[in-house]
Short mmCIF file of N, CA and C in Angstrom, two decimals:
data_model
loop_
_atom_site.label_atom_id
_atom_site.label_comp_id
_atom_site.label_asym_id
_atom_site.label_seq_id
_atom_site.Cartn_x
_atom_site.Cartn_y
_atom_site.Cartn_z
N UNK A 1 -37.03 -43.64 32.35
CA UNK A 1 -37.20 -44.38 33.58
C UNK A 1 -38.31 -43.80 34.43
N UNK A 2 -38.43 -42.47 34.45
CA UNK A 2 -39.48 -41.84 35.25
C UNK A 2 -40.87 -42.16 34.70
N UNK A 3 -40.96 -42.34 33.38
CA UNK A 3 -42.27 -42.64 32.79
C UNK A 3 -42.80 -43.99 33.27
N UNK A 4 -41.92 -44.95 33.46
CA UNK A 4 -42.35 -46.25 33.96
C UNK A 4 -42.89 -46.11 35.37
N UNK A 5 -42.23 -45.29 36.17
CA UNK A 5 -42.68 -45.07 37.55
C UNK A 5 -44.06 -44.40 37.55
N UNK A 6 -44.24 -43.38 36.72
CA UNK A 6 -45.53 -42.68 36.64
C UNK A 6 -46.63 -43.62 36.16
N UNK A 7 -46.33 -44.45 35.17
CA UNK A 7 -47.33 -45.41 34.68
C UNK A 7 -47.71 -46.40 35.78
N UNK A 8 -46.75 -46.85 36.55
CA UNK A 8 -47.04 -47.78 37.64
C UNK A 8 -47.90 -47.10 38.71
N UNK A 9 -47.57 -45.86 39.03
CA UNK A 9 -48.36 -45.10 40.01
C UNK A 9 -49.78 -44.88 39.47
N UNK A 10 -49.91 -44.54 38.19
CA UNK A 10 -51.24 -44.37 37.58
C UNK A 10 -52.07 -45.63 37.72
N UNK A 11 -51.45 -46.77 37.44
CA UNK A 11 -52.18 -48.04 37.52
C UNK A 11 -52.60 -48.34 38.97
N UNK A 12 -51.70 -48.10 39.92
CA UNK A 12 -52.03 -48.35 41.33
C UNK A 12 -53.16 -47.43 41.80
N UNK A 13 -53.09 -46.16 41.42
CA UNK A 13 -54.13 -45.20 41.81
C UNK A 13 -55.47 -45.61 41.21
N UNK A 14 -55.49 -45.98 39.93
CA UNK A 14 -56.73 -46.40 39.28
C UNK A 14 -57.33 -47.62 39.97
N UNK A 15 -56.52 -48.60 40.27
CA UNK A 15 -57.00 -49.81 40.92
C UNK A 15 -57.54 -49.53 42.32
N UNK A 16 -56.81 -48.75 43.09
CA UNK A 16 -57.23 -48.47 44.46
C UNK A 16 -58.46 -47.57 44.52
N UNK A 17 -58.56 -46.60 43.63
CA UNK A 17 -59.77 -45.76 43.61
C UNK A 17 -60.99 -46.61 43.27
N UNK A 18 -60.84 -47.54 42.34
CA UNK A 18 -61.95 -48.44 42.01
C UNK A 18 -62.38 -49.24 43.22
N UNK A 19 -61.41 -49.76 43.97
CA UNK A 19 -61.73 -50.52 45.18
C UNK A 19 -62.39 -49.65 46.24
N UNK A 20 -61.89 -48.44 46.42
CA UNK A 20 -62.46 -47.52 47.41
C UNK A 20 -63.90 -47.18 47.05
N UNK A 21 -64.16 -46.87 45.78
CA UNK A 21 -65.52 -46.52 45.36
C UNK A 21 -66.47 -47.69 45.51
N UNK A 22 -65.97 -48.89 45.26
CA UNK A 22 -66.83 -50.06 45.31
C UNK A 22 -67.14 -50.46 46.76
N UNK A 23 -66.17 -50.33 47.66
CA UNK A 23 -66.34 -50.89 49.00
C UNK A 23 -66.52 -49.87 50.11
N UNK A 24 -65.91 -48.71 50.00
CA UNK A 24 -65.83 -47.79 51.14
C UNK A 24 -66.82 -46.63 51.07
N UNK A 25 -67.05 -46.09 49.88
CA UNK A 25 -67.87 -44.89 49.74
C UNK A 25 -69.34 -45.25 49.91
N UNK A 26 -70.05 -44.42 50.67
CA UNK A 26 -71.45 -44.70 50.96
C UNK A 26 -72.43 -43.97 50.04
N UNK A 27 -71.93 -43.03 49.26
CA UNK A 27 -72.78 -42.25 48.36
C UNK A 27 -73.24 -43.15 47.20
N UNK A 28 -74.56 -43.29 47.05
CA UNK A 28 -75.11 -44.17 46.03
C UNK A 28 -74.89 -43.66 44.61
N UNK A 29 -74.68 -42.34 44.45
CA UNK A 29 -74.45 -41.79 43.12
C UNK A 29 -73.17 -42.31 42.50
N UNK A 30 -72.18 -42.62 43.32
CA UNK A 30 -70.88 -43.01 42.77
C UNK A 30 -70.54 -44.48 43.00
N UNK A 31 -71.52 -45.28 43.35
CA UNK A 31 -71.28 -46.71 43.52
C UNK A 31 -70.99 -47.39 42.17
N UNK A 32 -71.61 -46.95 41.10
CA UNK A 32 -71.48 -47.60 39.81
C UNK A 32 -70.62 -46.81 38.84
N UNK A 33 -69.59 -46.17 39.38
CA UNK A 33 -68.64 -45.42 38.57
C UNK A 33 -67.50 -46.35 38.17
N UNK A 34 -67.07 -46.24 36.93
CA UNK A 34 -65.93 -47.00 36.45
C UNK A 34 -64.78 -46.04 36.20
N UNK A 35 -63.66 -46.31 36.82
CA UNK A 35 -62.45 -45.49 36.60
C UNK A 35 -61.77 -46.03 35.35
N UNK A 36 -61.66 -45.20 34.32
CA UNK A 36 -61.12 -45.65 33.05
C UNK A 36 -59.65 -45.33 32.88
N UNK A 37 -59.11 -44.43 33.68
CA UNK A 37 -57.70 -44.11 33.56
C UNK A 37 -57.28 -43.01 34.51
N UNK A 38 -55.97 -42.89 34.68
CA UNK A 38 -55.38 -41.85 35.52
C UNK A 38 -54.20 -41.25 34.78
N UNK A 39 -53.98 -39.97 34.99
CA UNK A 39 -52.85 -39.28 34.38
C UNK A 39 -52.22 -38.39 35.45
N UNK A 40 -51.10 -38.84 35.99
CA UNK A 40 -50.42 -38.13 37.06
C UNK A 40 -49.32 -37.26 36.48
N UNK A 41 -49.19 -36.05 37.02
CA UNK A 41 -48.12 -35.16 36.57
C UNK A 41 -46.77 -35.71 37.01
N UNK A 42 -45.70 -35.27 36.35
CA UNK A 42 -44.37 -35.79 36.63
C UNK A 42 -43.89 -35.49 38.05
N UNK A 43 -44.35 -34.38 38.63
CA UNK A 43 -43.93 -34.03 39.99
C UNK A 43 -44.89 -34.58 41.05
N UNK A 44 -45.84 -35.42 40.64
CA UNK A 44 -46.81 -36.07 41.53
C UNK A 44 -47.66 -35.09 42.32
N UNK A 45 -47.92 -33.92 41.77
CA UNK A 45 -48.74 -32.95 42.49
C UNK A 45 -50.22 -33.05 42.10
N UNK A 46 -50.51 -33.47 40.88
CA UNK A 46 -51.88 -33.58 40.41
C UNK A 46 -52.10 -34.91 39.70
N UNK A 47 -53.32 -35.41 39.81
CA UNK A 47 -53.69 -36.63 39.10
C UNK A 47 -55.08 -36.43 38.52
N UNK A 48 -55.19 -36.51 37.20
CA UNK A 48 -56.49 -36.47 36.54
C UNK A 48 -57.02 -37.89 36.53
N UNK A 49 -58.21 -38.06 37.09
CA UNK A 49 -58.84 -39.38 37.17
C UNK A 49 -60.03 -39.37 36.22
N UNK A 50 -59.96 -40.19 35.18
CA UNK A 50 -61.03 -40.27 34.20
C UNK A 50 -62.02 -41.35 34.60
N UNK A 51 -63.31 -41.03 34.50
CA UNK A 51 -64.34 -41.97 34.92
C UNK A 51 -65.50 -41.95 33.93
N UNK A 52 -66.30 -42.99 34.02
CA UNK A 52 -67.56 -43.06 33.29
C UNK A 52 -68.56 -43.76 34.20
N UNK A 53 -69.84 -43.61 33.90
CA UNK A 53 -70.86 -44.29 34.69
C UNK A 53 -71.95 -44.82 33.77
N UNK A 54 -72.81 -45.65 34.34
CA UNK A 54 -73.84 -46.30 33.53
C UNK A 54 -74.88 -45.31 33.02
N UNK A 55 -75.26 -44.34 33.84
CA UNK A 55 -76.30 -43.37 33.47
C UNK A 55 -75.62 -42.07 33.04
N UNK A 56 -75.50 -41.87 31.73
CA UNK A 56 -74.77 -40.70 31.23
C UNK A 56 -75.51 -39.39 31.48
N UNK A 57 -76.83 -39.46 31.78
CA UNK A 57 -77.56 -38.23 32.07
C UNK A 57 -77.16 -37.65 33.44
N UNK A 58 -76.65 -38.49 34.31
CA UNK A 58 -76.30 -38.06 35.66
C UNK A 58 -74.82 -37.71 35.81
N UNK A 59 -74.13 -37.45 34.70
CA UNK A 59 -72.69 -37.26 34.80
C UNK A 59 -72.31 -36.03 35.62
N UNK A 60 -73.09 -34.96 35.58
CA UNK A 60 -72.78 -33.77 36.38
C UNK A 60 -72.95 -34.03 37.87
N UNK A 61 -74.01 -34.75 38.22
CA UNK A 61 -74.25 -35.09 39.63
C UNK A 61 -73.15 -36.01 40.15
N UNK A 62 -72.75 -36.97 39.33
CA UNK A 62 -71.69 -37.90 39.73
C UNK A 62 -70.38 -37.16 39.88
N UNK A 63 -70.10 -36.23 38.96
CA UNK A 63 -68.87 -35.44 39.04
C UNK A 63 -68.83 -34.62 40.32
N UNK A 64 -69.95 -34.00 40.68
CA UNK A 64 -70.02 -33.24 41.93
C UNK A 64 -69.80 -34.15 43.14
N UNK A 65 -70.41 -35.33 43.12
CA UNK A 65 -70.25 -36.27 44.23
C UNK A 65 -68.80 -36.73 44.36
N UNK A 66 -68.16 -37.01 43.23
CA UNK A 66 -66.76 -37.43 43.27
C UNK A 66 -65.86 -36.32 43.79
N UNK A 67 -66.12 -35.10 43.36
CA UNK A 67 -65.30 -33.98 43.84
C UNK A 67 -65.49 -33.75 45.33
N UNK A 68 -66.73 -33.97 45.83
CA UNK A 68 -66.95 -33.86 47.27
C UNK A 68 -66.24 -34.96 48.04
N UNK A 69 -66.14 -36.14 47.45
CA UNK A 69 -65.51 -37.28 48.12
C UNK A 69 -64.01 -37.36 47.87
N UNK A 70 -63.45 -36.43 47.10
CA UNK A 70 -62.03 -36.53 46.73
C UNK A 70 -61.10 -36.48 47.93
N UNK A 71 -61.44 -35.72 48.96
CA UNK A 71 -60.60 -35.68 50.16
C UNK A 71 -60.54 -37.02 50.86
N UNK A 72 -61.70 -37.66 50.99
CA UNK A 72 -61.76 -38.98 51.59
C UNK A 72 -60.99 -40.00 50.75
N UNK A 73 -61.20 -39.96 49.43
CA UNK A 73 -60.54 -40.90 48.54
C UNK A 73 -59.02 -40.70 48.59
N UNK A 74 -58.59 -39.45 48.62
CA UNK A 74 -57.16 -39.16 48.69
C UNK A 74 -56.55 -39.67 49.99
N UNK A 75 -57.25 -39.50 51.11
CA UNK A 75 -56.72 -39.98 52.39
C UNK A 75 -56.66 -41.50 52.42
N UNK A 76 -57.65 -42.17 51.83
CA UNK A 76 -57.61 -43.64 51.75
C UNK A 76 -56.48 -44.10 50.84
N UNK A 77 -56.26 -43.38 49.74
CA UNK A 77 -55.14 -43.73 48.86
C UNK A 77 -53.80 -43.60 49.58
N UNK A 78 -53.67 -42.58 50.41
CA UNK A 78 -52.42 -42.37 51.15
C UNK A 78 -52.14 -43.53 52.09
N UNK A 79 -53.20 -44.15 52.61
CA UNK A 79 -53.02 -45.30 53.49
C UNK A 79 -52.62 -46.55 52.72
N UNK A 80 -53.05 -46.65 51.47
CA UNK A 80 -52.88 -47.88 50.70
C UNK A 80 -51.66 -47.88 49.78
N UNK A 81 -51.26 -46.71 49.30
CA UNK A 81 -50.14 -46.61 48.36
C UNK A 81 -49.00 -45.86 49.04
N UNK A 82 -47.84 -46.45 48.98
CA UNK A 82 -46.68 -45.84 49.64
C UNK A 82 -45.90 -44.97 48.66
N UNK A 83 -46.29 -43.71 48.59
CA UNK A 83 -45.50 -42.71 47.88
C UNK A 83 -45.35 -41.51 48.80
N UNK A 84 -44.33 -40.72 48.55
CA UNK A 84 -43.99 -39.63 49.44
C UNK A 84 -45.10 -38.57 49.50
N UNK A 85 -45.67 -38.24 48.36
CA UNK A 85 -46.71 -37.20 48.31
C UNK A 85 -47.87 -37.72 47.48
N UNK A 86 -49.05 -37.76 48.08
CA UNK A 86 -50.24 -38.20 47.35
C UNK A 86 -50.75 -37.03 46.50
N UNK A 87 -50.89 -37.22 45.20
CA UNK A 87 -51.32 -36.12 44.34
C UNK A 87 -52.76 -35.68 44.61
N UNK A 88 -53.02 -34.44 44.29
CA UNK A 88 -54.38 -33.91 44.38
C UNK A 88 -55.20 -34.49 43.23
N UNK A 89 -56.40 -34.97 43.53
CA UNK A 89 -57.22 -35.66 42.54
C UNK A 89 -58.18 -34.70 41.85
N UNK A 90 -58.26 -34.80 40.53
CA UNK A 90 -59.23 -34.05 39.76
C UNK A 90 -59.97 -35.05 38.88
N UNK A 91 -61.28 -35.14 39.07
CA UNK A 91 -62.09 -36.10 38.34
C UNK A 91 -62.62 -35.47 37.06
N UNK A 92 -62.51 -36.23 35.97
CA UNK A 92 -62.93 -35.76 34.65
C UNK A 92 -63.76 -36.86 34.00
N UNK A 93 -64.93 -36.49 33.46
CA UNK A 93 -65.77 -37.48 32.78
C UNK A 93 -65.11 -37.89 31.47
N UNK A 94 -65.00 -39.18 31.23
CA UNK A 94 -64.33 -39.73 30.06
C UNK A 94 -65.32 -39.80 28.91
N UNK A 95 -65.12 -38.97 27.92
CA UNK A 95 -66.02 -38.90 26.76
C UNK A 95 -65.66 -39.93 25.70
N UNK A 96 -64.55 -40.63 25.84
CA UNK A 96 -64.08 -41.52 24.77
C UNK A 96 -65.02 -42.70 24.54
N UNK A 97 -65.67 -43.19 25.58
CA UNK A 97 -66.58 -44.33 25.40
C UNK A 97 -67.82 -43.89 24.61
N UNK A 98 -68.36 -42.74 24.96
CA UNK A 98 -69.51 -42.22 24.21
C UNK A 98 -69.13 -41.93 22.76
N UNK A 99 -67.92 -41.42 22.56
CA UNK A 99 -67.43 -41.15 21.21
C UNK A 99 -67.29 -42.45 20.42
N UNK A 100 -66.78 -43.49 21.06
CA UNK A 100 -66.65 -44.79 20.41
C UNK A 100 -67.99 -45.37 20.01
N UNK A 101 -68.99 -45.22 20.89
CA UNK A 101 -70.34 -45.69 20.57
C UNK A 101 -70.92 -44.91 19.40
N UNK A 102 -70.64 -43.61 19.35
CA UNK A 102 -71.12 -42.77 18.25
C UNK A 102 -70.49 -43.23 16.92
N UNK A 103 -69.20 -43.49 16.91
CA UNK A 103 -68.51 -43.94 15.70
C UNK A 103 -69.04 -45.32 15.27
N UNK A 104 -69.28 -46.19 16.25
CA UNK A 104 -69.82 -47.51 15.94
C UNK A 104 -71.20 -47.40 15.31
N UNK A 105 -72.04 -46.49 15.80
CA UNK A 105 -73.36 -46.29 15.22
C UNK A 105 -73.26 -45.78 13.78
N UNK A 106 -72.31 -44.90 13.52
CA UNK A 106 -72.11 -44.40 12.15
C UNK A 106 -71.68 -45.54 11.23
N UNK A 107 -70.77 -46.38 11.69
CA UNK A 107 -70.30 -47.50 10.89
C UNK A 107 -71.45 -48.48 10.61
N UNK A 108 -72.26 -48.76 11.62
CA UNK A 108 -73.41 -49.64 11.43
C UNK A 108 -74.39 -49.07 10.41
N UNK A 109 -74.60 -47.76 10.48
CA UNK A 109 -75.52 -47.10 9.55
C UNK A 109 -74.98 -47.19 8.12
N UNK A 110 -73.68 -47.01 7.96
CA UNK A 110 -73.08 -47.10 6.63
C UNK A 110 -73.14 -48.53 6.08
N UNK A 111 -72.98 -49.51 6.94
CA UNK A 111 -73.04 -50.91 6.52
C UNK A 111 -74.45 -51.31 6.08
N UNK A 112 -75.48 -50.70 6.69
CA UNK A 112 -76.85 -50.99 6.32
C UNK A 112 -77.17 -50.45 4.93
N UNK A 113 -76.57 -49.35 4.58
CA UNK A 113 -76.84 -48.72 3.26
C UNK A 113 -76.09 -49.43 2.22
#
């Protein structure tokens, strides 16, 4: 039963962070960030927020910008989502999309041969 609650909270956090980044944040580095997933701990103390962006060369700069804006994002989340304790946000670059593109390129290369 608790897993359903955590999954629902993860989905709400992901959706609201996407809205906050798109509409509220003024930093141009993080305007085009896509939130790909959230993983909240069972005690709601931490939330890993996975993201990707269009320019993969700027991932370190975007990560720094997101970490600087995490306090603002967390306070906006607290206003929008009704839970007793808003978890601390930790942003992590999602490597799975780049990995998927790499695997797709290998498959295409094998099909050509």
